[in-house]
Coordinates of C-alpha atoms and ligand atoms in Angstrom, one line a residue:
M1 CA -24.7 -26.9 14.9
P2 CA -21.5 -25.2 16.2
T3 CA -20.9 -25.2 19.9
P4 CA -22.0 -21.9 21.6
H5 CA -19.1 -20.3 23.4
S6 CA -19.4 -18.9 27.0
S7 CA -18.0 -15.6 28.1
N8 CA -15.3 -17.4 30.2
N9 CA -13.9 -19.1 27.1
K10 CA -10.1 -18.6 27.2
N11 CA -10.1 -16.7 23.9
Y12 CA -12.1 -13.9 25.3
F13 CA -10.3 -10.5 25.9
V14 CA -7.0 -11.5 24.3
S15 CA -3.9 -9.4 23.7
L16 CA -3.3 -8.0 20.2
E17 CA -0.6 -10.5 19.6
E18 CA -2.8 -13.4 20.7
A19 CA -5.6 -12.1 18.5
K20 CA -3.2 -11.9 15.5
N21 CA -1.8 -15.4 16.2
L22 CA -5.3 -16.9 16.7
S23 CA -6.6 -15.4 13.5
K24 CA -3.8 -17.1 11.6
T25 CA -5.3 -20.5 12.5
I26 CA -8.3 -19.8 10.1
K27 CA -7.3 -19.9 6.5
I28 CA -9.1 -19.8 3.2
P29 CA -8.1 -21.2 -0.2
I30 CA -6.1 -18.8 -2.3
F31 CA -6.2 -18.9 -6.1
E32 CA -4.2 -17.1 -8.8
E33 CA -5.1 -15.6 -12.1
K34 CA -3.2 -14.1 -15.0
L35 CA -3.8 -10.4 -15.8
T36 CA -2.5 -7.8 -18.2
I37 CA -0.2 -5.5 -16.3
Q38 CA -2.5 -2.5 -16.5
D39 CA -5.1 -4.4 -14.4
T40 CA -2.7 -5.4 -11.7
H41 CA -2.8 -2.2 -9.6
N42 CA -2.9 -3.1 -5.9
R43 CA -2.8 -6.8 -6.7
V44 CA -0.1 -9.3 -5.4
L45 CA 2.5 -11.1 -7.4
V46 CA 2.4 -14.9 -7.3
N47 CA 5.8 -15.5 -8.8
D48 CA 9.3 -14.1 -8.6
I49 CA 9.9 -11.9 -11.6
Y50 CA 13.1 -12.0 -13.5
S51 CA 14.0 -9.4 -16.1
K52 CA 13.6 -10.5 -19.7
I53 CA 16.0 -7.9 -20.9
N54 CA 19.0 -5.7 -20.0
D55 CA 17.9 -2.2 -19.0
P56 CA 18.9 -0.2 -20.9
P57 CA 19.1 -2.8 -23.7
F58 CA 22.0 -0.8 -25.4
D59 CA 24.4 2.1 -24.5
N60 CA 22.5 5.3 -25.1
S61 CA 22.8 9.1 -24.6
S62 CA 21.3 10.6 -21.5
M63 CA 21.4 14.1 -23.0
D64 CA 20.5 16.0 -26.2
G65 CA 23.9 16.9 -27.5
Y66 CA 26.7 15.6 -29.6
A67 CA 28.4 12.2 -29.7
L68 CA 32.1 12.7 -30.2
I69 CA 35.6 11.4 -29.3
Y70 CA 36.9 12.8 -26.0
S71 CA 40.5 13.1 -27.1
D72 CA 39.4 15.5 -29.9
T73 CA 38.2 18.0 -27.2
I74 CA 41.0 17.8 -24.7
N75 CA 42.5 21.2 -25.6
A76 CA 39.1 23.0 -26.0
T77 CA 38.8 26.4 -24.2
Q78 CA 36.3 29.2 -24.2
S79 CA 38.7 31.4 -26.2
N80 CA 39.9 28.6 -28.4
P81 CA 37.0 26.2 -29.2
I82 CA 37.4 23.0 -31.1
E83 CA 35.4 22.7 -34.3
L84 CA 33.9 19.4 -35.4
Q85 CA 32.0 18.4 -38.5
I86 CA 28.5 17.2 -37.9
I87 CA 27.9 14.1 -40.1
E88 CA 24.4 13.0 -38.9
T89 CA 21.5 13.8 -36.6
L90 CA 20.4 10.8 -34.6
P91 CA 16.9 10.6 -33.0
A92 CA 15.9 8.2 -30.3
G93 CA 14.8 4.9 -31.8
E94 CA 17.4 4.9 -34.6
E95 CA 20.8 3.4 -34.8
S96 CA 23.7 5.1 -36.7
N97 CA 25.4 2.9 -39.3
K98 CA 28.3 5.4 -39.4
K99 CA 31.6 4.9 -37.5
L100 CA 32.6 8.1 -35.9
T101 CA 36.3 9.1 -36.4
S102 CA 38.4 12.0 -35.2
G103 CA 37.3 15.5 -36.2
F104 CA 33.6 14.5 -36.6
A105 CA 30.5 14.6 -34.3
I106 CA 27.0 13.1 -34.5
K107 CA 24.2 15.2 -33.2
I108 CA 22.3 12.9 -30.8
M109 CA 19.0 13.0 -28.9
T110 CA 18.3 11.6 -25.5
G111 CA 17.8 7.8 -25.7
A112 CA 19.5 7.3 -29.0
P113 CA 22.1 4.5 -29.2
I114 CA 25.7 5.7 -28.9
P115 CA 27.3 5.6 -32.4
S116 CA 30.3 3.3 -32.7
G117 CA 33.6 5.1 -32.3
A118 CA 32.1 7.8 -29.9
D119 CA 33.1 7.7 -26.3
S120 CA 31.5 10.9 -25.0
I121 CA 28.4 13.0 -25.2
I122 CA 28.5 16.8 -24.8
M123 CA 25.3 18.5 -23.9
I124 CA 23.8 20.8 -26.4
E125 CA 23.9 23.8 -24.0
K126 CA 27.7 23.7 -23.9
T127 CA 28.1 24.0 -27.7
K128 CA 27.3 26.3 -30.6
Q129 CA 26.2 25.0 -34.0
I130 CA 27.1 26.9 -37.1
G131 CA 25.8 25.3 -40.2
D132 CA 27.1 21.7 -40.3
K133 CA 29.8 22.5 -37.7
V134 CA 29.8 22.5 -34.0
L135 CA 32.0 24.5 -31.6
I136 CA 33.1 22.8 -28.4
Y137 CA 34.4 25.1 -25.6
N138 CA 35.7 22.6 -23.0
P139 CA 37.0 19.1 -22.9
S140 CA 34.1 16.6 -23.1
Y141 CA 34.9 13.9 -20.6
P142 CA 33.3 10.5 -21.2
N143 CA 30.0 11.6 -19.8
Y144 CA 26.3 11.1 -20.3
I145 CA 26.4 7.6 -21.6
R146 CA 23.8 5.2 -20.0
K147 CA 25.4 1.8 -20.1
K148 CA 23.7 -1.3 -21.3
G149 CA 22.3 -3.2 -18.3
E150 CA 23.2 -0.5 -15.7
N151 CA 19.7 -0.6 -14.3
L152 CA 18.7 -4.2 -14.7
S153 CA 20.5 -7.2 -16.0
K154 CA 18.7 -9.9 -18.1
N155 CA 17.5 -12.8 -15.9
Q156 CA 18.1 -10.8 -12.7
L157 CA 15.5 -11.3 -9.9
I158 CA 13.7 -8.0 -9.8
L159 CA 10.4 -8.4 -8.0
E160 CA 9.8 -11.0 -5.5
K161 CA 6.6 -13.1 -5.2
G162 CA 4.2 -11.5 -2.6
T163 CA 5.0 -8.0 -3.8
H164 CA 2.1 -5.6 -3.6
I165 CA 1.8 -4.0 -7.0
S166 CA 1.7 -0.2 -7.2
P167 CA 2.1 1.9 -10.3
R168 CA 5.9 1.8 -9.9
E169 CA 5.9 -2.0 -10.1
I170 CA 3.6 -1.9 -13.1
G171 CA 6.0 0.4 -14.8
L172 CA 8.9 -1.9 -14.0
L173 CA 7.0 -4.9 -15.3
A174 CA 6.6 -3.0 -18.6
T175 CA 10.3 -2.0 -18.6
M176 CA 11.2 -5.7 -18.3
G177 CA 9.0 -6.7 -21.1
Y178 CA 6.1 -8.3 -19.3
S179 CA 2.6 -7.7 -20.7
E180 CA 0.9 -10.0 -18.2
V181 CA 1.7 -11.6 -14.9
S182 CA 0.1 -14.0 -12.4
V183 CA -1.5 -12.4 -9.3
I184 CA -3.6 -13.6 -6.4
K185 CA -7.2 -13.8 -7.3
Q186 CA -9.3 -11.3 -5.4
L187 CA -11.0 -12.4 -2.3
K188 CA -14.7 -11.5 -2.2
I189 CA -15.3 -9.7 1.0
S190 CA -18.8 -8.8 2.2
I191 CA -19.2 -5.7 4.3
I192 CA -22.3 -5.6 6.5
S193 CA -22.9 -2.7 8.8
T194 CA -25.5 -3.0 11.5
G195 CA -27.5 -0.5 13.4
D196 CA -31.1 0.8 13.5
E197 CA -29.8 4.3 13.5
L198 CA -27.9 4.1 10.2
I199 CA -29.1 5.6 6.9
P200 CA -27.1 6.0 3.7
P201 CA -25.7 9.5 3.0
G202 CA -27.8 11.5 0.6
Q203 CA -31.1 11.0 2.6
E204 CA -32.4 13.4 5.1
L205 CA -31.6 12.5 8.7
L206 CA -34.6 11.9 11.0
P207 CA -34.2 12.3 14.8
G208 CA -31.8 9.7 16.2
Q209 CA -30.3 8.7 12.8
I210 CA -26.8 9.1 11.6
Y211 CA -25.2 8.5 8.2
E212 CA -23.6 5.2 7.8
S213 CA -19.9 5.6 7.0
N214 CA -18.0 2.5 8.1
S215 CA -18.8 0.4 5.0
Y216 CA -17.4 3.1 2.7
V217 CA -14.1 3.2 4.7
L218 CA -13.9 -0.6 4.7
E219 CA -14.6 -0.8 1.0
G220 CA -11.7 1.5 0.3
L221 CA -9.3 -0.4 2.6
I222 CA -10.3 -3.7 1.0
K223 CA -9.7 -2.2 -2.5
E224 CA -6.3 -0.9 -1.4
M225 CA -5.3 -4.4 -0.5
G226 CA -6.4 -5.6 -4.0
H227 CA -9.5 -7.5 -3.0
F228 CA -13.1 -7.3 -4.0
P229 CA -15.5 -5.6 -1.6
I230 CA -19.2 -6.4 -1.6
R231 CA -21.0 -3.7 0.3
H232 CA -24.4 -4.7 1.7
A233 CA -27.0 -2.3 2.7
S234 CA -26.9 -1.9 6.4
V235 CA -28.9 -4.2 8.5
T236 CA -31.2 -3.2 11.4
D237 CA -30.6 -4.6 14.8
S238 CA -32.7 -7.7 14.4
I239 CA -31.5 -11.3 14.8
D240 CA -33.6 -12.5 11.9
N241 CA -32.4 -9.9 9.5
L242 CA -28.8 -10.4 10.6
R243 CA -29.1 -14.2 10.2
M244 CA -30.5 -13.7 6.7
E245 CA -27.8 -11.2 5.7
L246 CA -25.0 -13.4 7.1
D247 CA -26.3 -16.5 5.3
K248 CA -26.5 -14.6 2.1
A249 CA -22.9 -13.2 2.6
S250 CA -21.5 -16.5 3.5
E251 CA -22.8 -18.0 0.2
H252 CA -21.2 -15.4 -2.1
S253 CA -18.1 -14.3 -0.2
D254 CA -14.7 -15.6 1.1
L255 CA -14.8 -13.4 4.1
I256 CA -17.4 -11.4 6.0
I257 CA -16.7 -8.1 7.8
T258 CA -19.4 -6.7 10.0
S259 CA -19.4 -3.4 11.8
G260 CA -21.3 -2.6 14.9
G261 CA -23.1 -4.8 17.4
V262 CA -20.2 -6.5 19.0
S263 CA -20.0 -4.9 22.4
M264 CA -22.0 -5.2 25.6
G265 CA -25.2 -3.3 24.7
D266 CA -28.7 -4.8 24.6
F267 CA -28.8 -4.5 20.8
D268 CA -25.3 -5.8 20.1
L269 CA -26.7 -8.6 18.2
V270 CA -23.7 -9.6 16.0
R271 CA -22.0 -10.8 19.2
K272 CA -25.2 -12.5 20.4
I273 CA -25.9 -14.3 17.1
M274 CA -22.3 -15.4 16.8
E275 CA -22.3 -16.7 20.4
E276 CA -25.6 -18.6 19.8
E277 CA -25.4 -19.7 16.2
G278 CA -21.9 -19.0 14.9
D279 CA -18.4 -20.1 15.9
I280 CA -16.3 -17.6 17.8
L281 CA -12.5 -18.0 17.8
F282 CA -11.9 -14.9 19.9
W283 CA -13.9 -11.9 21.2
R284 CA -12.5 -8.6 22.6
I285 CA -8.9 -7.5 22.2
K286 CA -6.8 -5.5 24.6
I287 CA -6.6 -2.4 22.5
K288 CA -8.0 1.1 23.0
P289 CA -9.9 2.2 21.2
G290 CA -11.5 -0.8 19.4
S291 CA -11.6 -3.5 22.1
P292 CA -14.8 -5.4 21.1
P293 CA -13.8 -7.1 17.8
L294 CA -14.6 -10.8 17.3
F295 CA -13.3 -13.3 14.8
G296 CA -14.8 -16.7 14.0
K297 CA -16.8 -18.4 11.3
W298 CA -20.4 -18.2 10.1
N299 CA -21.4 -21.2 8.0
N300 CA -17.7 -22.0 7.5
T301 CA -17.0 -18.5 6.2
P302 CA -14.5 -16.5 8.3
I303 CA -16.1 -13.4 9.9
F304 CA -14.5 -10.4 11.6
G305 CA -17.0 -8.4 13.7
L306 CA -15.7 -4.9 14.0
P307 CA -16.9 -2.3 16.5
G308 CA -19.3 0.3 15.1
N309 CA -17.4 3.4 16.2
P310 CA -15.9 4.7 13.0
V311 CA -12.4 5.2 14.4
S312 CA -12.5 1.7 15.9
S313 CA -13.6 -0.1 12.8
H314 CA -11.0 1.6 10.7
V315 CA -8.2 1.0 13.2
V316 CA -9.1 -2.6 13.9
F317 CA -9.2 -3.3 10.1
Q318 CA -5.7 -1.9 9.9
I319 CA -4.1 -3.7 12.8
L320 CA -6.0 -7.0 12.6
I321 CA -7.6 -7.7 9.3
N322 CA -4.8 -6.2 7.1
P323 CA -2.2 -8.4 8.7
W324 CA -4.5 -11.4 8.4
L325 CA -5.2 -10.8 4.8
R326 CA -1.5 -10.4 4.1
Y327 CA -0.7 -13.5 6.0
I328 CA -3.1 -15.8 4.2
T329 CA -2.2 -14.4 0.8
N330 CA 1.6 -14.4 1.5
T331 CA 1.8 -10.7 0.7
K332 CA 4.7 -8.5 1.6
G333 CA 2.8 -5.3 1.4
P334 CA 1.4 -2.7 1.7
P335 CA 3.1 -2.7 5.0
L336 CA 1.8 -0.5 7.7
K337 CA 5.0 1.3 8.7
T338 CA 6.1 1.7 12.3
I339 CA 8.4 4.5 13.0
K340 CA 10.0 6.0 16.1
V341 CA 8.7 9.4 17.1
K342 CA 9.5 11.9 19.9
L343 CA 6.4 12.9 21.9
L344 CA 5.8 16.6 22.3
E345 CA 3.3 16.0 25.1
N346 CA 2.4 13.3 27.7
I347 CA 0.1 10.7 26.4
K348 CA -1.8 8.6 28.8
G349 CA -1.7 4.8 28.3
T350 CA -4.1 2.2 29.6
K351 CA -3.4 -0.6 32.1
D352 CA -4.3 -3.7 30.1
S353 CA -4.4 -2.5 26.5
V354 CA -2.3 -1.2 23.6
T355 CA -3.1 2.5 23.4
L356 CA -3.8 3.7 19.9
R357 CA -4.0 7.5 20.1
R358 CA -4.3 9.4 16.9
I359 CA -1.3 11.6 16.5
V360 CA 0.1 14.1 14.1
I361 CA 3.7 13.2 13.1
E362 CA 5.8 16.0 11.7
N363 CA 9.4 16.5 10.8
N364 CA 10.5 19.5 12.9
G365 CA 13.7 19.9 10.8
S366 CA 15.9 17.5 12.7
E367 CA 13.6 14.7 13.9
M368 CA 10.1 13.2 13.8
V369 CA 7.9 14.6 16.5
A370 CA 4.4 13.7 17.4
Y371 CA 1.4 15.4 19.2
T372 CA -2.3 14.9 19.5
K373 CA -4.5 17.5 17.8
T374 CA -8.2 16.5 18.0
H375 CA -10.3 15.0 20.7
Q376 CA -9.8 11.3 20.8
G377 CA -13.4 10.0 20.9
S378 CA -13.6 6.8 18.9
G379 CA -16.7 8.3 17.1
N380 CA -14.6 11.1 15.7
L381 CA -13.7 10.0 12.2
H382 CA -12.3 13.5 11.5
S383 CA -9.5 12.7 13.9
M384 CA -8.3 10.1 11.3
I385 CA -8.0 12.8 8.7
V386 CA -6.3 15.4 10.9
A387 CA -3.9 12.8 12.3
N388 CA -1.5 10.6 10.3
A389 CA -0.5 7.9 12.8
L390 CA -1.4 5.9 15.9
T391 CA 0.6 5.6 19.0
M392 CA 1.5 2.0 19.8
L393 CA 1.9 2.3 23.6
P394 CA 2.2 -1.2 25.1
P395 CA -0.2 -2.2 27.9
G396 CA 0.5 -0.4 31.2
K397 CA 2.7 2.2 29.5
S398 CA 2.1 6.0 29.2
G399 CA 4.1 8.1 26.9
K400 CA 6.1 11.0 28.5
K401 CA 6.9 14.3 26.8
N402 CA 10.3 14.0 24.9
E403 CA 10.2 10.2 25.1
T404 CA 10.6 8.2 21.9
I405 CA 7.8 5.7 21.1
D406 CA 6.6 3.5 18.3
A407 CA 3.9 4.9 16.0
L408 CA 2.0 3.3 13.2
L409 CA 1.6 5.4 10.1
F410 CA -1.7 5.3 8.2
Ligands
LIG501 P1 -22.1 -0.2 18.1 O1 -20.8 -0.9 18.0 O2 -23.1 -0.9 17.2 O3 -22.5 -0.1 19.5 O4 -21.9 1.2 17.6 C1 -21.1 2.1 18.3 C2 -21.3 3.5 17.7 O5 -20.8 3.6 16.4 C3 -22.7 4.0 17.7 O6 -22.7 5.4 18.1 C4 -23.1 3.8 16.3 O7 -24.1 4.8 16.0 C5 -21.9 4.1 15.5 N1 -21.9 3.3 14.3 C6 -22.2 2.0 14.2 N2 -22.1 1.6 12.9 C7 -21.7 2.7 12.2 C8 -21.5 2.9 10.8 N3 -21.6 1.9 9.9 N4 -21.2 4.1 10.4 C9 -21.1 5.1 11.3 N5 -21.3 5.0 12.6 C10 -21.6 3.8 13.1
LIG502 MG1 -25.1 -0.8 17.0

């Protein structure tokens, strides 16, 4: 039986940094699997990836036009064009077996290998074709040749292990000739929302009820990080139901995330059951909004208890669970970007806590400026749509108009 923690435990009401550091002391085993590249979206590379090829693999034309010899065109003018004999038309995917000599041109399409003897491409728009002749009206400097290996060299380190794979990386893996790669195996993450008042969207609201939304947000955030969410139906505020659901979740998942029931109310039973039957590593963080999160273990499975307020649960996932997941999986991304912004208004901070106000960041033409737009209640999920960032005001600090502060983009 784990030891119950008392509210004067030293890990109660910790700073954000302390919470992040403490959370790193709980780890879970991480495995890898091989996947075909089309299945790797949002997953994380386990190995450094070296290019199997030079990209491009051969010199090729970057234009539809004519391959020719520059010195043939040196005296070409609008009134006195040079005439060259077209000896071949070369599509992409084919190689010419002819050697180009002075007085001749090969019509060439974008991507086709440069014929031997040619040192320049002139784009089609600058020429006029008459039968099997082409007129050139200006000197064709050695242009429009994409050189072998100018993008990637064979055996060059291109993607580092820990890279979060987006469609761009998938494209690059294909470019380099990889059909499959090893990635981190998805963590199974149970999401349990709690509250008597919650019903799923789609049903009719009875007095006192609201639609449950946190589990949907969390599901998306987990997927974005490449893991596997298991969304449970929400649990009513009953210790027995909660215990049953936590037991079930701990059996089939690597991590449990709950929402609701972690603050000071009479029915905040996630906190209560964790205090009495679970193992709490920390409870309450000096952030506003979102101060009541807890982290610990239930039956040896790590568990984050998020606050129920929709803004808080979203924000705490991003500033606490996202870094933890990236830490335990050695992932470099997706990073939450911090940028400097100039405030267009005063923003009040809090004495003890990091203040996370939702702000709109815009480029005013010369710099990034920020302002609040909606009311900041932590129940107002719409404010997360209208805004695009959070202030990161350190404890005891208010933001003054025209001051530059750190903001976290989301
Ligand atoms: P709690 O943390 O349980 O005290 O909940 C704080 C507030 O968030 C209450 O107004 C709840 O109704 C609301 N809330 C809790 N869980 C959810 C949820 N899953 N979806 C939407 N709102 C929620
Ligand atoms: Mg509740």
